[in-house]
CSV table of C-alpha atoms in Angstrom, one decimal:
chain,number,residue,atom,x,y,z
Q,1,UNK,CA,-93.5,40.3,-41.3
Q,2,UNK,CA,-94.0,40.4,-37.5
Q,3,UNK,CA,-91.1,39.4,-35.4
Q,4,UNK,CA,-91.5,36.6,-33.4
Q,5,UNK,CA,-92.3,37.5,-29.5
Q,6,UNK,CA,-89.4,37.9,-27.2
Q,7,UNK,CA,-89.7,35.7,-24.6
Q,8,UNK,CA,-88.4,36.0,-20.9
Q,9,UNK,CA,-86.9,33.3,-18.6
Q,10,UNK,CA,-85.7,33.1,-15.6
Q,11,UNK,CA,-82.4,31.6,-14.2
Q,12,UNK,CA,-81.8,31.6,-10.1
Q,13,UNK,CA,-78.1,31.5,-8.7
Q,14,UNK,CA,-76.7,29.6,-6.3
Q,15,UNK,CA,-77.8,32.2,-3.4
Q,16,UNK,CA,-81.5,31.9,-4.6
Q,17,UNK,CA,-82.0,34.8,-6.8
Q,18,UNK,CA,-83.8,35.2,-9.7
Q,19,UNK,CA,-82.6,36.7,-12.8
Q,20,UNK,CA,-84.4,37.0,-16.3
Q,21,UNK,CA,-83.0,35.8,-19.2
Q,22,UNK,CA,-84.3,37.1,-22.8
Q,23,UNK,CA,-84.6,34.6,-25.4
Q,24,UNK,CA,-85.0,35.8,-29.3
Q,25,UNK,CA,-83.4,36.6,-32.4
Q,26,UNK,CA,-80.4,38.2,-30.9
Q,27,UNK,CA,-79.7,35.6,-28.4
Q,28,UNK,CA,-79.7,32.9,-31.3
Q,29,UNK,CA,-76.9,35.4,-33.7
Q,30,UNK,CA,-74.7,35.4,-30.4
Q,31,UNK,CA,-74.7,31.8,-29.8
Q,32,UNK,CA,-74.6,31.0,-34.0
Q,33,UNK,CA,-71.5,33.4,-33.5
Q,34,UNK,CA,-69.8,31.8,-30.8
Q,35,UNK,CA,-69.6,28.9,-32.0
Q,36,UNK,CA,-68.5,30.3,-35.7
Q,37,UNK,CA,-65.9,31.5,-33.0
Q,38,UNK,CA,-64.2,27.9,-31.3
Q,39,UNK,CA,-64.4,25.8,-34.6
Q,40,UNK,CA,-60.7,24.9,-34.6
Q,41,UNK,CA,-59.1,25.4,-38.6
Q,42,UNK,CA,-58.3,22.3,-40.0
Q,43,UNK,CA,-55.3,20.7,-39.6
Q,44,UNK,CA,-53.7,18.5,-42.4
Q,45,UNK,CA,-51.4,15.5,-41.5
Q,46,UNK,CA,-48.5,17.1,-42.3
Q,47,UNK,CA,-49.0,19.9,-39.4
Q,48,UNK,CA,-48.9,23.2,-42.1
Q,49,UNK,CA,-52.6,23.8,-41.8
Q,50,UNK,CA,-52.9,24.6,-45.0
Q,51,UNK,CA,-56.8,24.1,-47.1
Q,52,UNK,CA,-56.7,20.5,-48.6
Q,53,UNK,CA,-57.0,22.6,-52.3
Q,54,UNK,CA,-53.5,24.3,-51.5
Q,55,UNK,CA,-51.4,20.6,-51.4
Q,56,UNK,CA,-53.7,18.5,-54.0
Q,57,UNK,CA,-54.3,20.9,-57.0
Q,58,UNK,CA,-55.8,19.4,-60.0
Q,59,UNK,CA,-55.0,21.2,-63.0
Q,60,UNK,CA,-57.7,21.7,-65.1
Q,61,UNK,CA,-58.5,19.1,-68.3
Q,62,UNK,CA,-57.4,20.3,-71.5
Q,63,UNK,CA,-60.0,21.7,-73.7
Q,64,UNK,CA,-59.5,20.2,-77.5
Q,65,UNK,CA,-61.6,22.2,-80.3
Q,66,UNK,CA,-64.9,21.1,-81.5
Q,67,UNK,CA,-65.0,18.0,-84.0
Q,68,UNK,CA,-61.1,17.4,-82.7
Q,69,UNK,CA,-60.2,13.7,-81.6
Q,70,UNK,CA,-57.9,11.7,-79.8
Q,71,UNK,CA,-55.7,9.2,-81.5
Q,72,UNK,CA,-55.1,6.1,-79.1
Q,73,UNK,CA,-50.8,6.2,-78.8
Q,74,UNK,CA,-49.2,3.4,-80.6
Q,75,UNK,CA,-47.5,0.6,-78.6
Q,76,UNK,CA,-44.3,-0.6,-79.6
Q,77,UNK,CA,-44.6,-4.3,-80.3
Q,78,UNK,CA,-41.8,-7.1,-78.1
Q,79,UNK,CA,-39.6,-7.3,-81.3
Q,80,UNK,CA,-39.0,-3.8,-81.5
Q,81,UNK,CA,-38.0,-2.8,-78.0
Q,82,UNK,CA,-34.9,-2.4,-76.9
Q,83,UNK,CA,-32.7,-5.7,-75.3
Q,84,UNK,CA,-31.3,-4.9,-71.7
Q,85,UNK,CA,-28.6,-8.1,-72.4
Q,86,UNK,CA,-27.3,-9.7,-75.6
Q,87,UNK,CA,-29.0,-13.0,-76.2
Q,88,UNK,CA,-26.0,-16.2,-75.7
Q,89,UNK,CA,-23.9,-16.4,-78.5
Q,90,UNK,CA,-23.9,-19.9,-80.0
Q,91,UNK,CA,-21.7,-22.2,-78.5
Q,92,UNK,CA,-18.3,-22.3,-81.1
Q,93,UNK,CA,-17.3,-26.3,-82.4
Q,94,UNK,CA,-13.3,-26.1,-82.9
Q,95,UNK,CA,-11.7,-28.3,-85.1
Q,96,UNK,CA,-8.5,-29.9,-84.0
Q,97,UNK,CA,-5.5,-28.3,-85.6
Q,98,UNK,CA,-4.6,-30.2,-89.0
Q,99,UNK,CA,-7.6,-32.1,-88.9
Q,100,UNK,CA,-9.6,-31.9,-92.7
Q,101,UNK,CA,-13.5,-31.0,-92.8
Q,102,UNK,CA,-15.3,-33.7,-91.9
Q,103,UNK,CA,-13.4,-35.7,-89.2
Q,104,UNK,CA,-14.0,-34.0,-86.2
Q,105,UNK,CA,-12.5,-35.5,-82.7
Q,106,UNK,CA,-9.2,-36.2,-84.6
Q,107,UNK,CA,-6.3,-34.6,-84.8
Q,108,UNK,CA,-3.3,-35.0,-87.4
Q,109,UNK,CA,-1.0,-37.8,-86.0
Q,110,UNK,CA,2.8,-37.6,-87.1
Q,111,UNK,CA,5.0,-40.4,-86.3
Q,112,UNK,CA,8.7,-41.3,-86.9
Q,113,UNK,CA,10.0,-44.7,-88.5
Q,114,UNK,CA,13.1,-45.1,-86.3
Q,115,UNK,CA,11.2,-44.3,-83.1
Q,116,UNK,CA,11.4,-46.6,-80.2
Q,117,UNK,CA,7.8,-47.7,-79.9
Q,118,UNK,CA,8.0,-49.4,-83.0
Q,119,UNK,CA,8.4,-53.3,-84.0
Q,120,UNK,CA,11.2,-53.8,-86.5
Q,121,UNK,CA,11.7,-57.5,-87.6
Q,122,UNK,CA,15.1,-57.5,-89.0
Q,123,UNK,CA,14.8,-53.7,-90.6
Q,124,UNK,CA,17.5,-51.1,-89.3
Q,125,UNK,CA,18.2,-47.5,-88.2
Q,126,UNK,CA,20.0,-45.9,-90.8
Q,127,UNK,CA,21.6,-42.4,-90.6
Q,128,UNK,CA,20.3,-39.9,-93.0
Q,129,UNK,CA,21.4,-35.9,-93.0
Q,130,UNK,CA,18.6,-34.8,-95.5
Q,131,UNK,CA,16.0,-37.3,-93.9
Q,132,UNK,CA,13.5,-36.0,-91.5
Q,133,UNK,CA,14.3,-36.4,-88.3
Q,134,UNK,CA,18.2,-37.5,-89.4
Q,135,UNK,CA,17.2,-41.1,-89.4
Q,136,UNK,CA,15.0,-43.6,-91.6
Q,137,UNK,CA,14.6,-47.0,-91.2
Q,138,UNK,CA,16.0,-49.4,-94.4
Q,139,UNK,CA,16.7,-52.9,-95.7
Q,140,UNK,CA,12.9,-53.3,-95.6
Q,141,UNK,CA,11.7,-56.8,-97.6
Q,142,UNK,CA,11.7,-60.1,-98.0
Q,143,UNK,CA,11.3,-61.3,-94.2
Q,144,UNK,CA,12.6,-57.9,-92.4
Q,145,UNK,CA,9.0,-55.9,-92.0
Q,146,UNK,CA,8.5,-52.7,-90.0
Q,147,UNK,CA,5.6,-52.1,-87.9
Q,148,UNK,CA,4.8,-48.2,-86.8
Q,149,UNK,CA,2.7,-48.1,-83.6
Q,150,UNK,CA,-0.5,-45.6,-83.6
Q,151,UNK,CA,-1.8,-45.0,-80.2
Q,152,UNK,CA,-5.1,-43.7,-78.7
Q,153,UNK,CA,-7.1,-43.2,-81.5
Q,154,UNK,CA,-10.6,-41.4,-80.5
Q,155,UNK,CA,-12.6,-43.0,-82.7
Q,156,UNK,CA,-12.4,-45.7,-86.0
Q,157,UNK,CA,-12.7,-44.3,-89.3
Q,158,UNK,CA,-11.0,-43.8,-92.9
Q,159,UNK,CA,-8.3,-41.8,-92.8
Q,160,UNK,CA,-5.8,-40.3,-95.7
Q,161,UNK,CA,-2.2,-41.8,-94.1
Q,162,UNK,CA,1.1,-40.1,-96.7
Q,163,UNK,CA,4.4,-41.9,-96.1
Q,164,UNK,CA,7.7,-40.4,-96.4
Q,165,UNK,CA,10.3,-42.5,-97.7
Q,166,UNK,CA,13.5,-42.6,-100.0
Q,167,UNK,CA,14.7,-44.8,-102.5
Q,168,UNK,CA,17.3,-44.0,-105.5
Q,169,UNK,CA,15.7,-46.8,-107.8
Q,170,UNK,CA,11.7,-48.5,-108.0
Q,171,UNK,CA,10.9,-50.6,-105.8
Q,172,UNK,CA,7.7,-52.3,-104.3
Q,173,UNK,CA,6.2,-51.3,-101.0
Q,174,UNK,CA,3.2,-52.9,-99.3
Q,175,UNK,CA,1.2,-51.3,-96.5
Q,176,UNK,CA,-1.7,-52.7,-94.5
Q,177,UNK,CA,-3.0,-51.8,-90.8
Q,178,UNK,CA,-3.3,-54.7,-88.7
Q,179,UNK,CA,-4.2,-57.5,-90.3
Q,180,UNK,CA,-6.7,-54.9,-93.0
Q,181,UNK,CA,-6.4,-55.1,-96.9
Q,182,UNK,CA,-2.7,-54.7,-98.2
Q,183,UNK,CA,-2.0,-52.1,-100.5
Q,184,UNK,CA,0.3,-52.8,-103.1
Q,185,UNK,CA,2.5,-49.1,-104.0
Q,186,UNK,CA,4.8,-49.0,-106.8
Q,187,UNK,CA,7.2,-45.7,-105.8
Q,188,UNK,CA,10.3,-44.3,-108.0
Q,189,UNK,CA,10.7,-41.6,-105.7
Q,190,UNK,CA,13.4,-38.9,-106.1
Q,191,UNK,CA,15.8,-41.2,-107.6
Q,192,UNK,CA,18.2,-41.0,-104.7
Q,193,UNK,CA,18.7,-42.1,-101.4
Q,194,UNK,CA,19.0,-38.9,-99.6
Q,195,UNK,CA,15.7,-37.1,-101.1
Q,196,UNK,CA,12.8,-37.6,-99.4
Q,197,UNK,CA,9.7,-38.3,-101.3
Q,198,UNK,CA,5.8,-38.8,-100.1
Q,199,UNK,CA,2.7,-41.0,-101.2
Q,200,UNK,CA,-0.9,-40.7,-100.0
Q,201,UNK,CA,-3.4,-43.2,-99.4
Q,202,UNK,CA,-6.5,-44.7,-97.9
Q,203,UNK,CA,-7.0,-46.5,-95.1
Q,204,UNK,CA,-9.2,-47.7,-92.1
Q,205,UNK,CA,-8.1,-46.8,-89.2
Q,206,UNK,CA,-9.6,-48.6,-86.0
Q,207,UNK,CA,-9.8,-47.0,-82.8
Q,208,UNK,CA,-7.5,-47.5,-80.0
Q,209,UNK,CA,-4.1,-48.6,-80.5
Q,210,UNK,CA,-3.4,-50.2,-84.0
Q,211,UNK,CA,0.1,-51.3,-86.5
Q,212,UNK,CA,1.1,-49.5,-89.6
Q,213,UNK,CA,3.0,-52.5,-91.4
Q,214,UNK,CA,5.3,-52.1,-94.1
Q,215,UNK,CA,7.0,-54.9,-96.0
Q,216,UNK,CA,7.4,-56.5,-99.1
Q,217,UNK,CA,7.8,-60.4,-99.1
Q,218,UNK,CA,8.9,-60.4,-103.1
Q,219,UNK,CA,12.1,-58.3,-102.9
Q,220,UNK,CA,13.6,-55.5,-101.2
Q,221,UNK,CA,11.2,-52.2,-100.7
Q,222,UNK,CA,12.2,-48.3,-100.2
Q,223,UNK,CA,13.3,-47.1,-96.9
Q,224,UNK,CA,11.0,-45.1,-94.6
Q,225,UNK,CA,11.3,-41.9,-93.0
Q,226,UNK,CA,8.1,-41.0,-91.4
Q,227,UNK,CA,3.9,-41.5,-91.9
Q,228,UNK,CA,1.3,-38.9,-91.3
Q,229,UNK,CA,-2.2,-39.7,-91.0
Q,230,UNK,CA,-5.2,-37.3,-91.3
């Protein structure tokens, strides 16, 4: 192949001379050179100057053998994953102490024949050793009545009331709340004044503030020591 011509130019100075200038294949590799020369190296924004390949290497994708394929990963459902807190216990319902299944919002309430809050019509203290509380309350019957005052009761309801009394022969005793149904007890007890014995019954129990009367308008009635009611 025949090179190209070379070509000459001129190029005059600032005093008004003339010089030549050659134009060809060597003038174009020294200015393709030059410029090779000032391209500035590439600088990354972290300042090290280092080739974009030497910071951001991607390793090569595994190969898997012919025919070979990949199971999807199994996900864990909800239920089975781990609990970062304990889920809130149940809120716990407490029974007041002494109070049977069933009656909840009242407690046991334990009162005293001889105590001060209480209406005796013509009944009397009496001391007794053996007796709960050293006291009980006799000569019950015929118009001399006891009344034992229950206060501040949550809520109305039937409730099991067991009365502690003493009485050395059989007698009659009647019991009735308020102005309620009177139930009629026939009681032998211990056989003896100084042995207390109990009996348990049945009875409505209003809310609020309500009487416990005992008495026993056909002849005389055992003494009483104390009443319990659950």
């Amino acid at each position: 192949m025949d090179r190209p011509p070379v070509t000459t130019a001129s190029t005059v100075d600032r005093d008004g001379r003339e010089w030549p200038r050659r134009l060809g294949w060597a003038a174009l590799a020294v200015a393709v050179g030059a410029t090779a020369t000032f391209v500035p190296p590439l600088v990354l924004p972290d300042g090290r100057g280092l080739p974009p390949a030497a910071t951001a290497s991607t390793p090569p994708p595994a190969t898997l053998p012919t025919g070979t394929t990949t199971a999807p990963v199994p996900t864990a459902p909800a239920s089975a994953l781990p609990r970062t807190s304990a889920p809130p216990s149940p809120t716990a319902r407490r029974t007041p102490s002494g109070t049977p299944s069933g009656t909840l919002g009242f407690a046991a309430i334990s009162l005293h024949a001889a105590d001060e809050a209480n209406l005796r019509n013509g009944a009397r203290v009496i001391d007794c050793p053996t007796c709960d509380g050293g006291s009980r309350v006799g000569y019950i019957g015929g118009p001399n009545t006891l009344a034992i005052r229950v206060a501040d009761v949550p809520a109305a309801g039937e409730r099991t009331l067991t009365v502690t009394y003493e009485t050395a022969e059989t007698r009659t005793l009647r019991v009735a709340v308020n102005d309620g149904p009177v139930h009629t007890l026939t009681l032998s007890g211990a056989g003896d004044w100084l042995i207390p014995a109990t009996v348990s019954l049945r009875v409505h129990l209003p809310a609020g503030t309500s009487w416990v009367r005992f008495f026993n308008d056909a002849g005389p009635a055992p003494d009483v020591n104390r009443i319990e009611l659950r």
